[in-house]
Amino acid sequence: MTHVITKQCESTCDTACVSVCPVDVIHGPVNVDELRALEGADRATAAAGLQLFIDPDGCINCGCCVPECPVDAIYPEDEVPAAYESDIEANARYFSG
Ligand code: SF4
Ligand code: SF4
């Protein structure tokens, strides 16, 4: 089992989950430090269309990231809403290449 970040992260992508993950398995096509340095509209522009992903091979299912997310984008794998089911594979695929 793993946790999964869904598309709801897109364009918010505020990295709050990264800060609390004890095993550093949350990554994505963004420079986290650069993103953190931006505020409000500037961050939204830099993160437009982008989201972070959780490495299913490293996630220890602690759940720490879930309450940190301002847009409720993170779910345990077996609780991902049907509308976001394809994000389970999308998270795994990001780390497979
Ligand atoms: S559930 Fe825990 S280990 Fe998995 S991504 Fe979230 S904070 Fe990291
Ligand atoms: S806390 Fe939520 S919105 Fe922010 S980067 Fe993580 S999953 Fe995306």
Short mmCIF file of N, CA and C and ligand atoms in Angstrom, two decimals:
data_model
loop_
_atom_site.label_atom_id
_atom_site.label_comp_id
_atom_site.label_asym_id
_atom_site.label_seq_id
_atom_site.Cartn_x
_atom_site.Cartn_y
_atom_site.Cartn_z
N MET A 1 0.84 -1.21 0.00
CA MET A 1 0.00 0.00 0.00
C MET A 1 0.86 1.25 0.00
N THR A 2 0.31 2.28 -0.57
CA THR A 2 1.00 3.56 -0.63
C THR A 2 -0.04 4.67 -0.52
N HIS A 3 0.41 5.88 -0.42
CA HIS A 3 -0.47 7.03 -0.58
C HIS A 3 -0.27 7.58 -1.98
N VAL A 4 -1.27 8.32 -2.46
CA VAL A 4 -1.28 8.77 -3.85
C VAL A 4 -1.64 10.26 -3.89
N ILE A 5 -0.93 11.02 -4.70
CA ILE A 5 -1.31 12.42 -4.94
C ILE A 5 -2.12 12.47 -6.23
N THR A 6 -3.30 13.06 -6.13
CA THR A 6 -4.18 13.14 -7.30
C THR A 6 -4.00 14.48 -8.03
N LYS A 7 -4.69 14.57 -9.16
CA LYS A 7 -4.62 15.78 -10.00
C LYS A 7 -5.03 17.04 -9.26
N GLN A 8 -5.73 16.87 -8.14
CA GLN A 8 -6.15 18.04 -7.38
C GLN A 8 -4.96 18.90 -6.94
N CYS A 9 -3.78 18.30 -6.90
CA CYS A 9 -2.55 19.03 -6.55
C CYS A 9 -2.17 20.05 -7.62
N GLU A 10 -2.55 19.79 -8.85
CA GLU A 10 -2.11 20.62 -9.98
C GLU A 10 -2.34 22.09 -9.73
N SER A 11 -1.32 22.84 -10.00
CA SER A 11 -1.35 24.31 -9.93
C SER A 11 -1.39 24.88 -8.51
N THR A 12 -1.62 24.04 -7.50
CA THR A 12 -1.42 24.49 -6.11
C THR A 12 -0.01 24.11 -5.72
N CYS A 13 0.27 22.82 -5.75
CA CYS A 13 1.64 22.31 -5.68
C CYS A 13 2.51 23.09 -4.69
N ASP A 14 1.99 23.29 -3.46
CA ASP A 14 2.70 24.19 -2.54
C ASP A 14 3.81 23.53 -1.73
N THR A 15 4.02 22.25 -1.92
CA THR A 15 5.12 21.47 -1.32
C THR A 15 4.94 21.24 0.19
N ALA A 16 3.79 21.57 0.77
CA ALA A 16 3.59 21.34 2.20
C ALA A 16 3.77 19.87 2.57
N CYS A 17 3.35 18.99 1.69
CA CYS A 17 3.48 17.56 1.96
C CYS A 17 4.95 17.12 1.99
N VAL A 18 5.75 17.74 1.14
CA VAL A 18 7.18 17.40 1.08
C VAL A 18 7.84 17.66 2.44
N SER A 19 7.43 18.75 3.07
CA SER A 19 8.05 19.17 4.32
C SER A 19 7.84 18.17 5.45
N VAL A 20 6.75 17.41 5.42
CA VAL A 20 6.46 16.51 6.54
C VAL A 20 6.77 15.04 6.25
N CYS A 21 7.06 14.70 5.02
CA CYS A 21 7.29 13.29 4.70
C CYS A 21 8.61 12.81 5.33
N PRO A 22 8.52 11.82 6.21
CA PRO A 22 9.73 11.38 6.93
C PRO A 22 10.70 10.58 6.07
N VAL A 23 10.27 10.15 4.90
CA VAL A 23 11.16 9.32 4.08
C VAL A 23 11.44 9.94 2.71
N ASP A 24 11.06 11.21 2.52
CA ASP A 24 11.41 11.99 1.34
C ASP A 24 11.07 11.27 0.02
N VAL A 25 9.80 10.84 -0.06
CA VAL A 25 9.39 10.13 -1.28
C VAL A 25 8.44 10.95 -2.17
N ILE A 26 8.30 12.24 -1.85
CA ILE A 26 7.41 13.09 -2.65
C ILE A 26 8.25 13.99 -3.55
N HIS A 27 8.08 13.80 -4.84
CA HIS A 27 8.87 14.56 -5.82
C HIS A 27 8.00 14.88 -7.02
N GLY A 28 8.53 15.72 -7.91
CA GLY A 28 7.79 16.06 -9.12
C GLY A 28 8.64 16.90 -10.04
N PRO A 29 8.05 17.31 -11.16
CA PRO A 29 8.80 18.04 -12.18
C PRO A 29 8.95 19.52 -11.83
N VAL A 30 9.26 19.80 -10.57
CA VAL A 30 9.42 21.18 -10.12
C VAL A 30 10.64 21.26 -9.23
N ASN A 31 11.25 22.43 -9.16
CA ASN A 31 12.31 22.65 -8.19
C ASN A 31 11.65 23.12 -6.90
N VAL A 32 11.62 22.24 -5.91
CA VAL A 32 10.87 22.49 -4.68
C VAL A 32 11.34 23.77 -4.00
N ASP A 33 12.64 24.00 -3.94
CA ASP A 33 13.15 25.20 -3.26
C ASP A 33 12.73 26.46 -3.99
N GLU A 34 12.78 26.43 -5.31
CA GLU A 34 12.36 27.61 -6.09
C GLU A 34 10.88 27.89 -5.89
N LEU A 35 10.10 26.82 -5.87
CA LEU A 35 8.65 26.97 -5.71
C LEU A 35 8.31 27.55 -4.33
N ARG A 36 9.02 27.10 -3.31
CA ARG A 36 8.77 27.57 -1.95
C ARG A 36 9.07 29.05 -1.79
N ALA A 37 9.99 29.52 -2.60
CA ALA A 37 10.39 30.92 -2.48
C ALA A 37 9.35 31.87 -3.09
N LEU A 38 8.41 31.32 -3.83
CA LEU A 38 7.40 32.14 -4.49
C LEU A 38 6.14 32.23 -3.63
N GLU A 39 5.40 33.30 -3.81
CA GLU A 39 4.15 33.50 -3.07
C GLU A 39 2.98 33.60 -4.03
N GLY A 40 1.79 33.28 -3.55
CA GLY A 40 0.54 33.53 -4.23
C GLY A 40 0.53 33.35 -5.73
N ALA A 41 0.26 34.43 -6.43
CA ALA A 41 0.09 34.38 -7.88
C ALA A 41 1.36 33.91 -8.58
N ASP A 42 2.51 34.29 -8.04
CA ASP A 42 3.77 33.89 -8.67
C ASP A 42 3.93 32.37 -8.59
N ARG A 43 3.56 31.81 -7.44
CA ARG A 43 3.67 30.35 -7.29
C ARG A 43 2.66 29.66 -8.20
N ALA A 44 1.45 30.18 -8.26
CA ALA A 44 0.42 29.57 -9.11
C ALA A 44 0.87 29.56 -10.57
N THR A 45 1.54 30.60 -10.99
CA THR A 45 2.03 30.66 -12.37
C THR A 45 3.14 29.63 -12.58
N ALA A 46 4.05 29.55 -11.63
CA ALA A 46 5.18 28.61 -11.77
C ALA A 46 4.72 27.16 -11.70
N ALA A 47 3.63 26.90 -10.95
CA ALA A 47 3.15 25.53 -10.76
C ALA A 47 2.02 25.16 -11.72
N ALA A 48 1.69 26.06 -12.62
CA ALA A 48 0.55 25.83 -13.51
C ALA A 48 0.65 24.47 -14.20
N GLY A 49 -0.35 23.65 -14.02
CA GLY A 49 -0.40 22.35 -14.69
C GLY A 49 0.53 21.31 -14.11
N LEU A 50 1.25 21.64 -13.05
CA LEU A 50 2.20 20.69 -12.47
C LEU A 50 1.68 20.12 -11.16
N GLN A 51 2.10 18.91 -10.84
CA GLN A 51 1.76 18.31 -9.56
C GLN A 51 2.92 17.47 -9.06
N LEU A 52 2.87 17.11 -7.79
CA LEU A 52 3.88 16.22 -7.21
C LEU A 52 3.33 14.80 -7.17
N PHE A 53 4.23 13.85 -6.96
CA PHE A 53 3.86 12.43 -6.93
C PHE A 53 4.54 11.74 -5.73
N ILE A 54 3.97 10.62 -5.31
CA ILE A 54 4.53 9.83 -4.21
C ILE A 54 5.10 8.53 -4.78
N ASP A 55 6.35 8.24 -4.41
CA ASP A 55 6.98 6.99 -4.85
C ASP A 55 6.37 5.81 -4.08
N PRO A 56 5.62 4.95 -4.77
CA PRO A 56 4.93 3.86 -4.08
C PRO A 56 5.90 2.84 -3.47
N ASP A 57 7.13 2.81 -3.94
CA ASP A 57 8.10 1.86 -3.38
C ASP A 57 8.72 2.35 -2.08
N GLY A 58 8.57 3.65 -1.80
CA GLY A 58 9.21 4.18 -0.60
C GLY A 58 8.25 4.66 0.46
N CYS A 59 7.00 4.92 0.08
CA CYS A 59 6.01 5.44 1.03
C CYS A 59 5.76 4.42 2.13
N ILE A 60 5.82 4.90 3.39
CA ILE A 60 5.60 3.99 4.53
C ILE A 60 4.18 4.12 5.10
N ASN A 61 3.31 4.84 4.35
CA ASN A 61 1.89 4.91 4.72
C ASN A 61 1.66 5.54 6.09
N CYS A 62 2.49 6.49 6.46
CA CYS A 62 2.31 7.11 7.78
C CYS A 62 1.11 8.05 7.80
N GLY A 63 0.75 8.59 6.62
CA GLY A 63 -0.40 9.49 6.55
C GLY A 63 -0.10 10.93 6.94
N CYS A 64 1.15 11.24 7.28
CA CYS A 64 1.49 12.60 7.74
C CYS A 64 1.18 13.67 6.69
N CYS A 65 1.28 13.32 5.43
CA CYS A 65 1.11 14.31 4.36
C CYS A 65 -0.36 14.69 4.16
N VAL A 66 -1.27 13.82 4.51
CA VAL A 66 -2.69 14.03 4.18
C VAL A 66 -3.25 15.33 4.77
N PRO A 67 -3.11 15.56 6.09
CA PRO A 67 -3.71 16.79 6.64
C PRO A 67 -2.98 18.07 6.24
N GLU A 68 -1.78 17.95 5.70
CA GLU A 68 -1.02 19.14 5.29
C GLU A 68 -1.52 19.73 3.99
N CYS A 69 -2.21 18.94 3.19
CA CYS A 69 -2.56 19.37 1.84
C CYS A 69 -3.76 20.34 1.86
N PRO A 70 -3.57 21.55 1.35
CA PRO A 70 -4.65 22.54 1.39
C PRO A 70 -5.80 22.24 0.43
N VAL A 71 -5.59 21.31 -0.50
CA VAL A 71 -6.64 21.01 -1.48
C VAL A 71 -7.10 19.54 -1.39
N ASP A 72 -6.74 18.87 -0.30
CA ASP A 72 -7.16 17.48 -0.07
C ASP A 72 -6.85 16.58 -1.26
N ALA A 73 -5.63 16.68 -1.76
CA ALA A 73 -5.25 15.93 -2.97
C ALA A 73 -4.69 14.54 -2.68
N ILE A 74 -4.42 14.24 -1.40
CA ILE A 74 -3.69 13.01 -1.08
C ILE A 74 -4.62 11.98 -0.41
N TYR A 75 -4.52 10.75 -0.89
CA TYR A 75 -5.37 9.66 -0.35
C TYR A 75 -4.55 8.40 -0.18
N PRO A 76 -4.95 7.54 0.78
CA PRO A 76 -4.42 6.19 0.78
C PRO A 76 -4.84 5.53 -0.54
N GLU A 77 -4.01 4.66 -1.06
CA GLU A 77 -4.28 4.06 -2.37
C GLU A 77 -5.67 3.45 -2.47
N ASP A 78 -6.13 2.81 -1.40
CA ASP A 78 -7.43 2.13 -1.48
C ASP A 78 -8.62 3.07 -1.21
N GLU A 79 -8.34 4.36 -1.06
CA GLU A 79 -9.43 5.32 -0.85
C GLU A 79 -9.45 6.40 -1.93
N VAL A 80 -8.66 6.22 -2.98
CA VAL A 80 -8.64 7.20 -4.07
C VAL A 80 -10.02 7.22 -4.74
N PRO A 81 -10.65 8.39 -4.86
CA PRO A 81 -11.96 8.46 -5.52
C PRO A 81 -11.88 7.96 -6.96
N ALA A 82 -12.97 7.40 -7.45
CA ALA A 82 -12.98 6.82 -8.79
C ALA A 82 -12.54 7.82 -9.85
N ALA A 83 -12.89 9.08 -9.65
CA ALA A 83 -12.55 10.11 -10.64
C ALA A 83 -11.04 10.29 -10.79
N TYR A 84 -10.30 9.85 -9.77
CA TYR A 84 -8.84 10.05 -9.79
C TYR A 84 -8.08 8.73 -9.83
N GLU A 85 -8.75 7.66 -10.16
CA GLU A 85 -8.12 6.34 -10.12
C GLU A 85 -6.87 6.23 -11.00
N SER A 86 -6.87 6.93 -12.12
CA SER A 86 -5.71 6.86 -13.02
C SER A 86 -4.48 7.50 -12.39
N ASP A 87 -4.67 8.28 -11.34
CA ASP A 87 -3.52 8.91 -10.68
C ASP A 87 -2.68 7.89 -9.90
N ILE A 88 -3.25 6.75 -9.56
CA ILE A 88 -2.47 5.70 -8.88
C ILE A 88 -1.32 5.29 -9.79
N GLU A 89 -1.65 5.01 -11.05
CA GLU A 89 -0.64 4.63 -12.03
C GLU A 89 0.28 5.81 -12.36
N ALA A 90 -0.28 7.00 -12.40
CA ALA A 90 0.53 8.19 -12.73
C ALA A 90 1.62 8.41 -11.70
N ASN A 91 1.30 8.18 -10.42
CA ASN A 91 2.32 8.34 -9.38
C ASN A 91 3.43 7.31 -9.57
N ALA A 92 3.07 6.06 -9.80
CA ALA A 92 4.07 5.00 -9.98
C ALA A 92 4.91 5.26 -11.22
N ARG A 93 4.25 5.70 -12.29
CA ARG A 93 4.94 5.92 -13.56
C ARG A 93 6.01 7.01 -13.44
N TYR A 94 5.75 8.01 -12.63
CA TYR A 94 6.71 9.10 -12.50
C TYR A 94 8.06 8.58 -12.00
N PHE A 95 8.05 7.53 -11.18
CA PHE A 95 9.29 7.01 -10.61
C PHE A 95 9.83 5.79 -11.34
N SER A 96 9.13 5.34 -12.37
CA SER A 96 9.54 4.10 -13.04
C SER A 96 10.59 4.33 -14.11
N GLY A 97 10.71 5.57 -14.57
CA GLY A 97 11.64 5.81 -15.67
C GLY A 97 12.98 6.26 -15.24
S1 SF4 B 1 2.07 8.68 3.70
FE1 SF4 B 1 3.92 9.25 4.89
S2 SF4 B 1 5.59 8.23 3.82
FE2 SF4 B 1 3.86 8.25 2.40
S3 SF4 B 1 4.17 10.08 1.19
FE3 SF4 B 1 2.83 10.64 2.90
S4 SF4 B 1 4.22 11.43 4.48
FE4 SF4 B 1 5.49 10.30 2.99
S1 SF4 B 2 0.37 19.55 -0.11
FE1 SF4 B 2 -1.18 18.98 -1.65
S2 SF4 B 2 -1.21 20.66 -3.13
FE2 SF4 B 2 0.66 20.85 -1.91
S3 SF4 B 2 2.21 19.80 -3.14
FE3 SF4 B 2 1.41 18.31 -1.68
S4 SF4 B 2 -0.25 17.26 -2.74
FE4 SF4 B 2 0.21 19.12 -3.90
#
